[in-house]
Amino acid sequence: MTLLQLAFTFFYIGLFTIGGGVVAITLMQQSIVSAGLISQEQFYNMVAISESTPGPLGINMATYIGYELYGVGGALVVTGAQVLPSIIIILIIARFLKSFRNNSLVQGSLAFLRPVTTGLVLVPVVQVVLFTLVNKPSSFKQLLKFETWKTLFNWPSLIVFSLFLVLLFKFKTHPILIIILGAVFGMIFL
């Protein structure tokens, strides 16, 4: 895939990701991983790093992928392609929203987009959880074997994930500390 094709792909992703960067993860995965540009594992590592860095997730991912594939110039071009549709759409909406704000069709469209966006956000969340906490059996027959249940889960990751949930919700540990602890755990044990 050339830099121009990658930029067009991210323009497309930016154009159709209503709801923010988490929604973009699904489209990025379908476009980038399925094209063979990066592996599934590299993709999820990029998601983890992009979520840990300041800024919008979708833009961080675009920058990271552009940099990985084409260096600094690629990062700039791909990031620009990712945000350009949003800029164009916001300018158009700002121009016309005042006159259509009370229109029932506009209100209905916005009401429709809320649950759709929620579903699109849940897809990458479930994918990341399954990728990091569950070891995929190679077949349904293997899943039914008793010893498989012992190895079905990535137990160290599942235990640490549970511990982090307790730290976050029961002891009100600051999320930044949990991110740092997760990064240290990942570097040492994974």
mmCIF file of C-alpha atoms in Angstrom:
data_model
loop_
_atom_site.group_PDB
_atom_site.id
_atom_site.type_symbol
_atom_site.label_atom_id
_atom_site.label_comp_id
_atom_site.label_asym_id
_atom_site.label_seq_id
_atom_site.Cartn_x
_atom_site.Cartn_y
_atom_site.Cartn_z
ATOM 1 C CA MET A 1 0.000 0.000 0.000
ATOM 2 C CA THR A 2 1.457 3.364 -1.002
ATOM 3 C CA LEU A 3 1.402 6.414 1.257
ATOM 4 C CA LEU A 4 -1.347 7.938 -0.907
ATOM 5 C CA GLN A 5 -3.459 4.775 -0.556
ATOM 6 C CA LEU A 6 -2.838 4.763 3.197
ATOM 7 C CA ALA A 7 -3.851 8.433 3.395
ATOM 8 C CA PHE A 8 -7.035 7.687 1.438
ATOM 9 C CA THR A 9 -7.775 4.757 3.778
ATOM 10 C CA PHE A 10 -7.459 7.017 6.810
ATOM 11 C CA PHE A 11 -9.523 9.730 5.122
ATOM 12 C CA TYR A 12 -12.226 7.075 4.695
ATOM 13 C CA ILE A 13 -11.842 6.007 8.341
ATOM 14 C CA GLY A 14 -12.060 9.623 9.497
ATOM 15 C CA LEU A 15 -15.138 10.157 7.352
ATOM 16 C CA PHE A 16 -17.097 7.193 8.706
ATOM 17 C CA THR A 17 -16.097 7.076 12.387
ATOM 18 C CA ILE A 18 -18.957 8.855 14.053
ATOM 19 C CA GLY A 19 -18.362 8.634 17.782
ATOM 20 C CA GLY A 20 -14.643 9.093 18.079
ATOM 21 C CA GLY A 21 -11.423 7.159 17.989
ATOM 22 C CA VAL A 22 -12.619 3.983 19.665
ATOM 23 C CA VAL A 23 -15.045 3.474 16.786
ATOM 24 C CA ALA A 24 -12.152 4.005 14.360
ATOM 25 C CA ILE A 25 -10.299 1.013 15.809
ATOM 26 C CA THR A 26 -12.682 -1.424 14.116
ATOM 27 C CA LEU A 27 -12.278 0.221 10.714
ATOM 28 C CA MET A 28 -8.504 0.528 11.161
ATOM 29 C CA GLN A 29 -8.241 -3.131 12.053
ATOM 30 C CA GLN A 30 -10.272 -4.167 9.026
ATOM 31 C CA SER A 31 -8.310 -1.897 6.695
ATOM 32 C CA ILE A 32 -4.758 -2.188 7.996
ATOM 33 C CA VAL A 33 -4.485 -5.663 9.551
ATOM 34 C CA SER A 34 -6.497 -7.443 6.859
ATOM 35 C CA ALA A 35 -4.310 -5.778 4.204
ATOM 36 C CA GLY A 36 -1.306 -7.407 5.875
ATOM 37 C CA LEU A 37 0.466 -4.129 6.663
ATOM 38 C CA ILE A 38 0.809 -5.027 10.342
ATOM 39 C CA SER A 39 -0.003 -8.092 12.413
ATOM 40 C CA GLN A 40 -2.926 -8.423 14.825
ATOM 41 C CA GLU A 41 -0.500 -8.352 17.760
ATOM 42 C CA GLN A 42 1.218 -5.191 16.476
ATOM 43 C CA PHE A 43 -2.199 -3.593 16.037
ATOM 44 C CA TYR A 44 -3.288 -4.291 19.623
ATOM 45 C CA ASN A 45 0.070 -3.083 20.918
ATOM 46 C CA MET A 46 -0.506 0.140 18.971
ATOM 47 C CA VAL A 47 -3.986 0.435 20.499
ATOM 48 C CA ALA A 48 -2.547 0.039 23.995
ATOM 49 C CA ILE A 49 0.162 2.632 23.409
ATOM 50 C CA SER A 50 -2.255 5.048 21.703
ATOM 51 C CA GLU A 51 -4.708 4.778 24.600
ATOM 52 C CA SER A 52 -1.897 5.480 27.050
ATOM 53 C CA THR A 53 -0.682 8.630 25.318
ATOM 54 C CA PRO A 54 -2.402 12.014 25.516
ATOM 55 C CA GLY A 55 -4.766 12.971 22.737
ATOM 56 C CA PRO A 56 -7.615 11.394 20.774
ATOM 57 C CA LEU A 57 -7.228 7.661 20.228
ATOM 58 C CA GLY A 58 -8.029 7.686 16.500
ATOM 59 C CA ILE A 59 -5.508 10.417 15.779
ATOM 60 C CA ASN A 60 -2.860 8.726 17.924
ATOM 61 C CA MET A 61 -3.417 5.468 16.029
ATOM 62 C CA ALA A 62 -3.232 7.216 12.645
ATOM 63 C CA THR A 63 -0.007 8.940 13.639
ATOM 64 C CA TYR A 64 1.499 5.732 14.988
ATOM 65 C CA ILE A 65 0.602 3.643 11.929
ATOM 66 C CA GLY A 66 1.777 6.361 9.544
ATOM 67 C CA TYR A 67 5.075 6.607 11.404
ATOM 68 C CA GLU A 68 5.570 2.823 11.559
ATOM 69 C CA LEU A 69 5.021 2.425 7.831
ATOM 70 C CA TYR A 70 6.441 5.670 6.350
ATOM 71 C CA GLY A 71 8.334 7.575 9.051
ATOM 72 C CA VAL A 72 7.698 11.172 10.137
ATOM 73 C CA GLY A 73 6.312 12.233 6.737
ATOM 74 C CA GLY A 74 3.897 9.298 6.796
ATOM 75 C CA ALA A 75 2.771 10.222 10.301
ATOM 76 C CA LEU A 76 1.986 13.780 9.195
ATOM 77 C CA VAL A 77 0.182 12.766 5.998
ATOM 78 C CA VAL A 78 -1.883 9.984 7.605
ATOM 79 C CA THR A 79 -2.809 12.127 10.613
ATOM 80 C CA GLY A 80 -3.876 14.948 8.304
ATOM 81 C CA ALA A 81 -5.965 12.532 6.253
ATOM 82 C CA GLN A 82 -7.601 11.214 9.442
ATOM 83 C CA VAL A 83 -8.688 14.649 10.709
ATOM 84 C CA LEU A 84 -9.562 16.315 7.383
ATOM 85 C CA PRO A 85 -13.066 14.801 7.096
ATOM 86 C CA SER A 86 -13.928 15.968 10.614
ATOM 87 C CA ILE A 87 -12.815 19.496 9.827
ATOM 88 C CA ILE A 88 -14.844 19.557 6.608
ATOM 89 C CA ILE A 89 -17.959 18.097 8.254
ATOM 90 C CA ILE A 90 -17.804 20.431 11.250
ATOM 91 C CA LEU A 91 -17.501 23.452 8.973
ATOM 92 C CA ILE A 92 -20.532 22.314 6.964
ATOM 93 C CA ILE A 93 -22.577 21.515 10.073
ATOM 94 C CA ALA A 94 -21.692 24.818 11.718
ATOM 95 C CA ARG A 95 -22.840 26.634 8.604
ATOM 96 C CA PHE A 96 -26.253 24.989 8.416
ATOM 97 C CA LEU A 97 -27.118 23.736 11.931
ATOM 98 C CA LYS A 98 -28.648 26.968 13.147
ATOM 99 C CA SER A 99 -31.338 26.863 10.513
ATOM 100 C CA PHE A 100 -32.030 23.107 10.897
ATOM 101 C CA ARG A 101 -31.594 22.662 14.667
ATOM 102 C CA ASN A 102 -35.311 22.118 15.342
ATOM 103 C CA ASN A 103 -35.930 19.971 12.269
ATOM 104 C CA SER A 104 -37.460 16.592 13.229
ATOM 105 C CA LEU A 105 -35.330 14.776 10.626
ATOM 106 C CA VAL A 106 -32.129 16.166 12.178
ATOM 107 C CA GLN A 107 -33.340 15.269 15.678
ATOM 108 C CA GLY A 108 -34.235 11.744 14.508
ATOM 109 C CA SER A 109 -30.841 11.270 12.847
ATOM 110 C CA LEU A 110 -29.020 12.271 16.018
ATOM 111 C CA ALA A 111 -31.227 9.967 18.100
ATOM 112 C CA PHE A 112 -30.413 7.100 15.698
ATOM 113 C CA LEU A 113 -26.649 7.726 15.847
ATOM 114 C CA ARG A 114 -26.395 7.426 19.650
ATOM 115 C CA PRO A 115 -27.110 3.673 19.970
ATOM 116 C CA VAL A 116 -25.216 2.883 16.757
ATOM 117 C CA THR A 117 -22.153 4.650 18.127
ATOM 118 C CA THR A 118 -22.463 2.742 21.404
ATOM 119 C CA GLY A 119 -22.410 -0.547 19.508
ATOM 120 C CA LEU A 120 -19.416 0.535 17.459
ATOM 121 C CA VAL A 121 -17.547 1.419 20.653
ATOM 122 C CA LEU A 122 -18.301 -1.979 22.208
ATOM 123 C CA VAL A 123 -16.851 -3.992 19.299
ATOM 124 C CA PRO A 124 -13.178 -2.994 19.829
ATOM 125 C CA VAL A 125 -13.564 -3.217 23.606
ATOM 126 C CA VAL A 126 -14.714 -6.834 23.332
ATOM 127 C CA GLN A 127 -12.002 -7.604 20.753
ATOM 128 C CA VAL A 128 -9.232 -6.211 22.966
ATOM 129 C CA VAL A 129 -10.542 -8.087 26.026
ATOM 130 C CA LEU A 130 -10.756 -11.360 24.102
ATOM 131 C CA PHE A 131 -7.319 -10.879 22.526
ATOM 132 C CA THR A 132 -5.593 -10.151 25.832
ATOM 133 C CA LEU A 133 -7.446 -12.380 28.316
ATOM 134 C CA VAL A 134 -8.554 -15.436 26.323
ATOM 135 C CA ASN A 135 -6.307 -17.969 24.578
ATOM 136 C CA LYS A 136 -8.109 -18.957 21.412
ATOM 137 C CA PRO A 137 -8.637 -22.713 21.022
ATOM 138 C CA SER A 138 -7.850 -23.985 17.543
ATOM 139 C CA SER A 139 -11.181 -25.823 17.200
ATOM 140 C CA PHE A 140 -14.545 -26.309 18.893
ATOM 141 C CA LYS A 141 -13.538 -29.897 19.685
ATOM 142 C CA GLN A 142 -10.463 -28.614 21.524
ATOM 143 C CA LEU A 143 -12.643 -26.170 23.464
ATOM 144 C CA LEU A 144 -14.709 -29.064 24.855
ATOM 145 C CA LYS A 145 -11.677 -30.873 26.280
ATOM 146 C CA PHE A 146 -11.321 -30.469 30.059
ATOM 147 C CA GLU A 147 -7.634 -29.533 30.035
ATOM 148 C CA THR A 148 -8.441 -26.755 27.563
ATOM 149 C CA TRP A 149 -10.484 -24.954 30.211
ATOM 150 C CA LYS A 150 -7.344 -24.681 32.322
ATOM 151 C CA THR A 151 -5.523 -23.064 29.412
ATOM 152 C CA LEU A 152 -8.468 -21.176 27.909
ATOM 153 C CA PHE A 153 -7.634 -17.979 29.763
ATOM 154 C CA ASN A 154 -4.392 -16.068 29.935
ATOM 155 C CA TRP A 155 -4.393 -16.425 33.712
ATOM 156 C CA PRO A 156 -1.620 -13.923 34.569
ATOM 157 C CA SER A 157 -3.310 -11.230 32.490
ATOM 158 C CA LEU A 158 -6.754 -12.101 33.868
ATOM 159 C CA ILE A 159 -5.508 -11.932 37.458
ATOM 160 C CA VAL A 160 -3.717 -8.623 36.898
ATOM 161 C CA PHE A 161 -6.784 -7.229 35.085
ATOM 162 C CA SER A 162 -8.985 -8.214 38.047
ATOM 163 C CA LEU A 163 -6.491 -6.688 40.479
ATOM 164 C CA PHE A 164 -6.467 -3.433 38.486
ATOM 165 C CA LEU A 165 -10.270 -3.330 38.518
ATOM 166 C CA VAL A 166 -10.232 -3.686 42.319
ATOM 167 C CA LEU A 167 -7.562 -0.973 42.604
ATOM 168 C CA LEU A 168 -9.546 1.323 40.322
ATOM 169 C CA PHE A 169 -13.049 0.904 41.730
ATOM 170 C CA LYS A 170 -12.599 -0.198 45.339
ATOM 171 C CA PHE A 171 -9.475 1.732 46.306
ATOM 172 C CA LYS A 172 -10.005 4.635 43.853
ATOM 173 C CA THR A 173 -6.433 4.371 42.543
ATOM 174 C CA HIS A 174 -5.661 7.042 39.954
ATOM 175 C CA PRO A 175 -5.985 5.699 36.373
ATOM 176 C CA ILE A 176 -2.531 7.019 35.441
ATOM 177 C CA LEU A 177 -0.975 4.790 38.104
ATOM 178 C CA ILE A 178 -2.911 1.798 36.775
ATOM 179 C CA ILE A 179 -1.721 2.549 33.221
ATOM 180 C CA ILE A 180 1.882 2.715 34.457
ATOM 181 C CA LEU A 181 1.494 -0.528 36.431
ATOM 182 C CA GLY A 182 -0.067 -2.201 33.374
ATOM 183 C CA ALA A 183 2.818 -1.069 31.185
ATOM 184 C CA VAL A 184 5.357 -2.393 33.684
ATOM 185 C CA PHE A 185 3.478 -5.704 33.916
ATOM 186 C CA GLY A 186 3.383 -5.989 30.121
ATOM 187 C CA MET A 187 7.090 -5.234 29.727
ATOM 188 C CA ILE A 188 8.147 -7.699 32.404
ATOM 189 C CA PHE A 189 5.788 -10.621 31.955
ATOM 190 C CA LEU A 190 4.471 -10.543 28.390
#
